Coordinates of C-alpha atoms and ligand atoms in Angstrom, one line a residue:
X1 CA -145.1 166.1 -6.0
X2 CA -148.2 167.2 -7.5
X3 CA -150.9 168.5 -5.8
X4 CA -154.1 166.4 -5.8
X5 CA -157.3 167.5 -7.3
X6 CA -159.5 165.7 -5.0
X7 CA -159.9 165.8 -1.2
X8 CA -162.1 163.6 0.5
X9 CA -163.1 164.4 4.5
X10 CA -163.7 161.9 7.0
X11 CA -164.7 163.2 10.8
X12 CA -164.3 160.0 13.5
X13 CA -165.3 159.7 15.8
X14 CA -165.6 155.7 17.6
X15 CA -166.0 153.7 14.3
X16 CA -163.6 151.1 14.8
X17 CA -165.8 148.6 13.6
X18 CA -166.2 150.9 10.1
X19 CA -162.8 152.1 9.5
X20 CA -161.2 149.5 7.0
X21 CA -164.4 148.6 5.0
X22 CA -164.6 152.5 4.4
X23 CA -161.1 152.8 3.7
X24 CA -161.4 150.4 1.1
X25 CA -164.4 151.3 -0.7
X26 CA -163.6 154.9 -0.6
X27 CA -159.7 153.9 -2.4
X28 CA -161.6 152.0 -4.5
X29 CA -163.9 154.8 -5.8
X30 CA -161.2 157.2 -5.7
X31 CA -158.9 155.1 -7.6
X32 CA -161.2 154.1 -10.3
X33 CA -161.8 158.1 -11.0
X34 CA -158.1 158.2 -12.1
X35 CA -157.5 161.5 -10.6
X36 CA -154.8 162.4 -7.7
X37 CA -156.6 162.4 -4.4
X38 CA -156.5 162.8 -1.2
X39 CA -158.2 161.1 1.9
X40 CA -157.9 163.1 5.0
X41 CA -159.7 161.9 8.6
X42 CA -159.8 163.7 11.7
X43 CA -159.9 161.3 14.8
X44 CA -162.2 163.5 16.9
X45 CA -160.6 162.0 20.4
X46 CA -161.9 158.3 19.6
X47 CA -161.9 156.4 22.7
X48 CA -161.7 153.0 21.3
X49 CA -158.9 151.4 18.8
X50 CA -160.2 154.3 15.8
X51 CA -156.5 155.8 16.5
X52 CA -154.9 152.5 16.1
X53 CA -156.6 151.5 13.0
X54 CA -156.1 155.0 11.5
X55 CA -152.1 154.6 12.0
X56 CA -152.7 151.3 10.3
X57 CA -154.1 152.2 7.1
X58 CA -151.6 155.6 6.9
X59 CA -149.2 152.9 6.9
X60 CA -150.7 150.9 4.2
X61 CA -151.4 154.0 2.1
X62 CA -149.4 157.0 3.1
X63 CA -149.8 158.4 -0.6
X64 CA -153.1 158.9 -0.3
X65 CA -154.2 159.1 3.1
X66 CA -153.5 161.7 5.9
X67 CA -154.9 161.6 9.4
X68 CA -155.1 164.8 11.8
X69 CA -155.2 163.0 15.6
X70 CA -157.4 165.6 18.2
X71 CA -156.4 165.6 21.8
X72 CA -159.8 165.3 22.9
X73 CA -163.6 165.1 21.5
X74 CA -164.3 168.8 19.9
X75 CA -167.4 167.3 17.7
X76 CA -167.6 166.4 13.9
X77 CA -167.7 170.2 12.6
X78 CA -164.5 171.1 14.4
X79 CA -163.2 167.5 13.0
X80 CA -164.2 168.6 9.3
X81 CA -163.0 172.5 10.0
X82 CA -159.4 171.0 10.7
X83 CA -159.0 169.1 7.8
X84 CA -160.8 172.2 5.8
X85 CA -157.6 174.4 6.9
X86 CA -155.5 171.6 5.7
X87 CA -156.5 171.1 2.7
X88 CA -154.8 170.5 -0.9
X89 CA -157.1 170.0 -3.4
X90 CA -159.2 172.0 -5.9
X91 CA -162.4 170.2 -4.5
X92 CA -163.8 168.8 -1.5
X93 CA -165.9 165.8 -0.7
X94 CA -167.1 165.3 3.2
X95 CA -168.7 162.3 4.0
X96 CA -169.4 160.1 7.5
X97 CA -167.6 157.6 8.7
X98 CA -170.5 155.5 9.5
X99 CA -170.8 154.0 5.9
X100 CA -174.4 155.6 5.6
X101 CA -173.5 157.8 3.2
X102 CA -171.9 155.5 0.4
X103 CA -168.9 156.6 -1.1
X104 CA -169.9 155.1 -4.3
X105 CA -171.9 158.2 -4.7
X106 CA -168.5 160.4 -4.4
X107 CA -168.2 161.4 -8.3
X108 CA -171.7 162.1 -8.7
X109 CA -171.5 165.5 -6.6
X110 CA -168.0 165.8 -8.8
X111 CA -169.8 165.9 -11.7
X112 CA -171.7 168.5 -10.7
X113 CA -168.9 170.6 -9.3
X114 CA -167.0 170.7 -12.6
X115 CA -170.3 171.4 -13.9
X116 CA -169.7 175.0 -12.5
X117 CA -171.5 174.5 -9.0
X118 CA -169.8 175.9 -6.3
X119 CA -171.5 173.7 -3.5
X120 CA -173.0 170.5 -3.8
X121 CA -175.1 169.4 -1.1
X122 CA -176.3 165.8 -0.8
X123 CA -180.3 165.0 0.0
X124 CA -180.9 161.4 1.1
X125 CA -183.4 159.0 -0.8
X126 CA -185.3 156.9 1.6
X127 CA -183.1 158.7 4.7
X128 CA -182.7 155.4 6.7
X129 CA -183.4 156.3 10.4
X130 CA -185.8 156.0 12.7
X131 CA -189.7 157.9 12.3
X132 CA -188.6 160.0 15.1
X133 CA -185.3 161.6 13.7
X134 CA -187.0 162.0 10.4
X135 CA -189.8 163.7 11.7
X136 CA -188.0 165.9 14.2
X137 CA -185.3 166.8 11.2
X138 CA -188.5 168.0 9.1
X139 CA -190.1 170.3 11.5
X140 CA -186.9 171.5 12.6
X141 CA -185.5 171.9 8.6
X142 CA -189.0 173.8 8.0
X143 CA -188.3 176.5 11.4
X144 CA -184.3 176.7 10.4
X145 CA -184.8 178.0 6.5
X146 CA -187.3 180.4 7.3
X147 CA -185.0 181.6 10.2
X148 CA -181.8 181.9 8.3
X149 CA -182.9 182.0 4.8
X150 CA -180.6 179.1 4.5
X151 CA -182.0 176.8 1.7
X152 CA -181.3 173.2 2.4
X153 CA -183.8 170.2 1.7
X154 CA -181.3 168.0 4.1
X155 CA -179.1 169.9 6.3
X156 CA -178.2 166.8 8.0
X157 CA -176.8 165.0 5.1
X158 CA -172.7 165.3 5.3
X159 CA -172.3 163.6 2.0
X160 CA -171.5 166.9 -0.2
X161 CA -168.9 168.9 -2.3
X162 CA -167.2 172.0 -2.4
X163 CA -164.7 173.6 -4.5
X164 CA -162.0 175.4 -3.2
X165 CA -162.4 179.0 -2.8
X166 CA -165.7 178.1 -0.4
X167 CA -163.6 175.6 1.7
X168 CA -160.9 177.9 2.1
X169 CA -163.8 181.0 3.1
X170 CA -165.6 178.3 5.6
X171 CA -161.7 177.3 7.1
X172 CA -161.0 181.2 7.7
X173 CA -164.4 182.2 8.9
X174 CA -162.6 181.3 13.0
X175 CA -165.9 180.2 14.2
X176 CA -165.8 178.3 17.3
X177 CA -169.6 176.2 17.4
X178 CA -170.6 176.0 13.9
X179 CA -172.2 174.4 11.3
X180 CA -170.7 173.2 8.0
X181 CA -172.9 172.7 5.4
X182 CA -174.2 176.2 6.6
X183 CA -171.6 178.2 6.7
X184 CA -170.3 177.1 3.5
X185 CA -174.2 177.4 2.2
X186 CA -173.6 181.5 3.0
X187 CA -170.5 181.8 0.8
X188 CA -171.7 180.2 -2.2
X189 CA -172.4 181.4 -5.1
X190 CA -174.3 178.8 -7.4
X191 CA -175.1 175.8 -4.8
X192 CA -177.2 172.8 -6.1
X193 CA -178.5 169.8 -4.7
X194 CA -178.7 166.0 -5.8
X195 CA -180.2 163.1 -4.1
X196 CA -177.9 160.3 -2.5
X197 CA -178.5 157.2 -1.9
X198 CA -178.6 156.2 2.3
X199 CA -178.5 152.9 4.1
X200 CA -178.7 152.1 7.9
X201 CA -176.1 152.7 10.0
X202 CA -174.9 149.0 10.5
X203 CA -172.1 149.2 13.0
X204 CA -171.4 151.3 15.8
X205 CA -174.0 154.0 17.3
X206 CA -175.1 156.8 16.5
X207 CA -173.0 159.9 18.1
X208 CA -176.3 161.9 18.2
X209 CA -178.5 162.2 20.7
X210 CA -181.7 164.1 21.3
X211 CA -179.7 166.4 23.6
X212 CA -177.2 166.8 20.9
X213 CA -179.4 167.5 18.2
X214 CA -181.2 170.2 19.8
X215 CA -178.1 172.2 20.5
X216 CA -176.9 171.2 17.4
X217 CA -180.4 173.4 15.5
X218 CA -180.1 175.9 18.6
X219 CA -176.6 176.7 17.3
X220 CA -177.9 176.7 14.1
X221 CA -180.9 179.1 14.2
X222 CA -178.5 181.9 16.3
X223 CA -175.4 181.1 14.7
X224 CA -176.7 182.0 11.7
X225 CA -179.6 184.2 12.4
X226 CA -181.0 187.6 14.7
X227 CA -184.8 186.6 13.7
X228 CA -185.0 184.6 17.2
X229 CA -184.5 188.1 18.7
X230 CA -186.2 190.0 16.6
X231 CA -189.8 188.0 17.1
X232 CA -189.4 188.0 20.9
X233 CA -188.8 192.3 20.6
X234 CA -192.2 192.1 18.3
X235 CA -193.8 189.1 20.7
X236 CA -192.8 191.5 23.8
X237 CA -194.6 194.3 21.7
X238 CA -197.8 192.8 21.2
X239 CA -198.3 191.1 24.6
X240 CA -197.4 194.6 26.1
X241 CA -200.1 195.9 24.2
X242 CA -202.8 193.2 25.2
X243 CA -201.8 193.5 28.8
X244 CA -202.5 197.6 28.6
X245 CA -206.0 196.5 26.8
X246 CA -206.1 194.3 29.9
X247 CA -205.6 196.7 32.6
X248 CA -207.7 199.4 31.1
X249 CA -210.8 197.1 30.8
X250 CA -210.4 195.9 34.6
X251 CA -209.9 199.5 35.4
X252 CA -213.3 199.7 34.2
X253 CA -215.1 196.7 35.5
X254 CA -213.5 198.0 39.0
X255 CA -215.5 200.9 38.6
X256 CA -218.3 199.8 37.2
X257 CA -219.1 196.9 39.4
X258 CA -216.5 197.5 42.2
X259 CA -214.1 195.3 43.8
X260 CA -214.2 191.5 42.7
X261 CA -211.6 188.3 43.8
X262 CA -212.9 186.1 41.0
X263 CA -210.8 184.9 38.3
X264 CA -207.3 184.9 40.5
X265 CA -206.8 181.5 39.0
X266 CA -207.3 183.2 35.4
X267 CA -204.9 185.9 36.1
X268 CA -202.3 183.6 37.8
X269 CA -202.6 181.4 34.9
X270 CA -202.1 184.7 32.7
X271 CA -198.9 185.7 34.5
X272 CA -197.4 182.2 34.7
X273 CA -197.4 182.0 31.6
X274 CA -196.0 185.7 30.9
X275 CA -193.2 184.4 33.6
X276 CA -192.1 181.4 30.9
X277 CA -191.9 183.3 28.3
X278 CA -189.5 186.0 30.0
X279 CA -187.3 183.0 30.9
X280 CA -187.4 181.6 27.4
X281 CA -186.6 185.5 26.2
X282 CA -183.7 185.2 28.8
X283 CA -182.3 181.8 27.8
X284 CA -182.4 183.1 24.5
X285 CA -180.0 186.1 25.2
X286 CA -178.0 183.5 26.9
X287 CA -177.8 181.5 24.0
X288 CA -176.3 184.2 22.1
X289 CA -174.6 185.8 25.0
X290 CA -172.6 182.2 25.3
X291 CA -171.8 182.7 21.4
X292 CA -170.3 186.2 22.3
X293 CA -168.6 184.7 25.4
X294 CA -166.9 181.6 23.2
X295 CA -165.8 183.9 20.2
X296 CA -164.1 186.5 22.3
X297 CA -162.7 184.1 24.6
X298 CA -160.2 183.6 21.8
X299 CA -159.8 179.8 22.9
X300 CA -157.9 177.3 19.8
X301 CA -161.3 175.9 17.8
X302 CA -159.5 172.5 18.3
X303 CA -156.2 171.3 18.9
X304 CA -153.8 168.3 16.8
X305 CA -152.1 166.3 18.7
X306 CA -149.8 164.7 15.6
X307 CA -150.6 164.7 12.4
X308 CA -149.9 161.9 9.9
X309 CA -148.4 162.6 6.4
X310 CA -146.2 163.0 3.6
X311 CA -144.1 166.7 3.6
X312 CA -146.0 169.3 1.9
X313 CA -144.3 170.0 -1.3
Ligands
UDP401 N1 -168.4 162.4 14.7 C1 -167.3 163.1 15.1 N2 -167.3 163.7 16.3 C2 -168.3 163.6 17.2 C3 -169.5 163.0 16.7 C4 -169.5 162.4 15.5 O1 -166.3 163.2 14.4 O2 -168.3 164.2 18.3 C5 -168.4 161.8 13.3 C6 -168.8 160.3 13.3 O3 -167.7 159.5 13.5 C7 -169.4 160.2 11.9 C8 -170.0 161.6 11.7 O4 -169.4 162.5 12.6 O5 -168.4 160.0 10.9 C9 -171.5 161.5 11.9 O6 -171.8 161.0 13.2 P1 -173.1 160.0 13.4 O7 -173.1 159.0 12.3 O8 -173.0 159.5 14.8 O9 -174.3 161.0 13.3 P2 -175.7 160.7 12.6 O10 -175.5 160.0 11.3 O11 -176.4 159.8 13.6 O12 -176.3 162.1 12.5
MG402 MG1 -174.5 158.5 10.8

């Protein structure tokens, strides 16, 4: 048995109602490229008929398809990084599940892979969600590549391409909470981008919350990045310098015009706020403190409960 050239990532996670129309577009493009592939989906603990479905189609296609099953819900990075360890060929497509990211667009970013780029990330035309995501994902895109020197115009996009050597770097990097497009971003060594098209996610929901999304950038920024420390040392710096400015110039008023109560509401004011932003230093050592804690906890990233395929040659 020959190896494939082409391996093409799913993550899924609840998308009954997407499954079989993806499955069938995606062995449509993939056939049509005349190339031996591979299709390999992660069900990331589905709690509806996903699991069912998936055992369909790797019985209607067991040459091409090959499903890892989770035993429970370890998130869409951990569902890629499994199928990243397994993988067996020379490049790598990810892509949703949800049918927003067309598959049509699959040997576009192939193109430019055997074009010599080592990492192809996908930027969506017309990104198709709502104001609010769009607007959050800007500001937050803007913060996150000055913070990690990461250049990405849409690190939420999943539809994108790697070859080889950088999937197999990402796969063996053993982090526990990370984030894909990222990591692999960091090994690269010629990455380029192309635009994709996008459409509304018609069925199902959206596995995203605000909750999710902000640990999902918090993970990002100190997962991949020390600046958040560094600017609090420097922010601690200069407000500890403005507060000795402070007390030397009521030091002098106290002498000058003797002892005053006025402006307690200005000073509580002052030291509330001084309060916050010790907390918001200490959550932030927790944040990376937690990181610490996961990594050398040594816990599995994920664990398969069956996998379904042919014998490895
Ligand atoms: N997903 C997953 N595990 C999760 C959440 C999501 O495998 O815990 C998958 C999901 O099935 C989909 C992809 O990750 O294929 C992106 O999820 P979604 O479309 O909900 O995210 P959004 O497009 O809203 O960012
Ligand atoms: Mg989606």
């Amino acid at each position: 048995m020959s190896r494939p050239y082409l391996s093409v990532i799913v993550p899924v996670y609840n998308e009954e109602e997407n499954l079989e129309t993806l499955f069938r577009r995606l062995t449509a493009v993939l056939d049509g490229m005349g190339r031996r592939y591979e299709i390999i989906m992660t069900n990331d603990g589905s709690a509806d008929s996903s699991g069912v479905l998936l055992h369909r189609l790797y019985q209607q296609r067991p040459d091409v398809l090959r499903v890892i099953e989770f035993n429970g819900n370890f998130g869409q990075h951990m569902a890629i990084m499994a199928a990243f360890e397994r993988v067996r060929g020379e490049i790598v497509v990810t892509l949703d599940a949800d049918l927003q990211n067309p598959p049509e667009e699959i040997p576009k970013l192939i193109a430019l892979v055997e074009q010599g780029y080592d990492v192809v990330g996908g930027y969506r035309k017309n990104r198709r969600d709502t104001w609010f995501r769009r607007t959050a994902s800007r500001i937050i895109n803007a913060v996150r590549a000055r913070i990690t020197h990461i250049e990405m115009r849409d690190q939420g996009c999943m539809l994108r391409a790697y070859r080889r050597r950088v999937v197999d770097q990402v796969a063996s990097s053993g982090e526990v909470s990370t984030f894909i497009p990222a990591l692999a971003y960091s090994f690269a060594s010629n990455p380029t981008e192309v635009e994709v098209e996008h459409v509304e996610r018609i069925r199902g929901q959206s596995k995203y919350n605000l909750y999710a999304l902000i640990r999902l950038n918090f993970d990002l920024m100190t997962g991949f990045s020390v600046v958040p420390l560094q600017l609090f040392t420097f922010f601690g710096f200069v407000v500890s310098l403005l507060s000795f400015a402070f007390v030397v110039y009521l030091f002098i008023r106290r002498l000058v015009i003797g002892p005053e109560v006025q402006g307690v509401f200005t000073l509580f004011a002052i030291l509330y706020f001084l309060v916050g932003i010790g907390i918001l230093g200490l959550g932030m050592i927790g944040e990376y403190i937690g990181r610490i804690y996961q990594e050398v906890r040594r816990r599995p990233r994920f664990t398969v409960k069956e996998i379904l395929q042919q014998d490895d040659d």
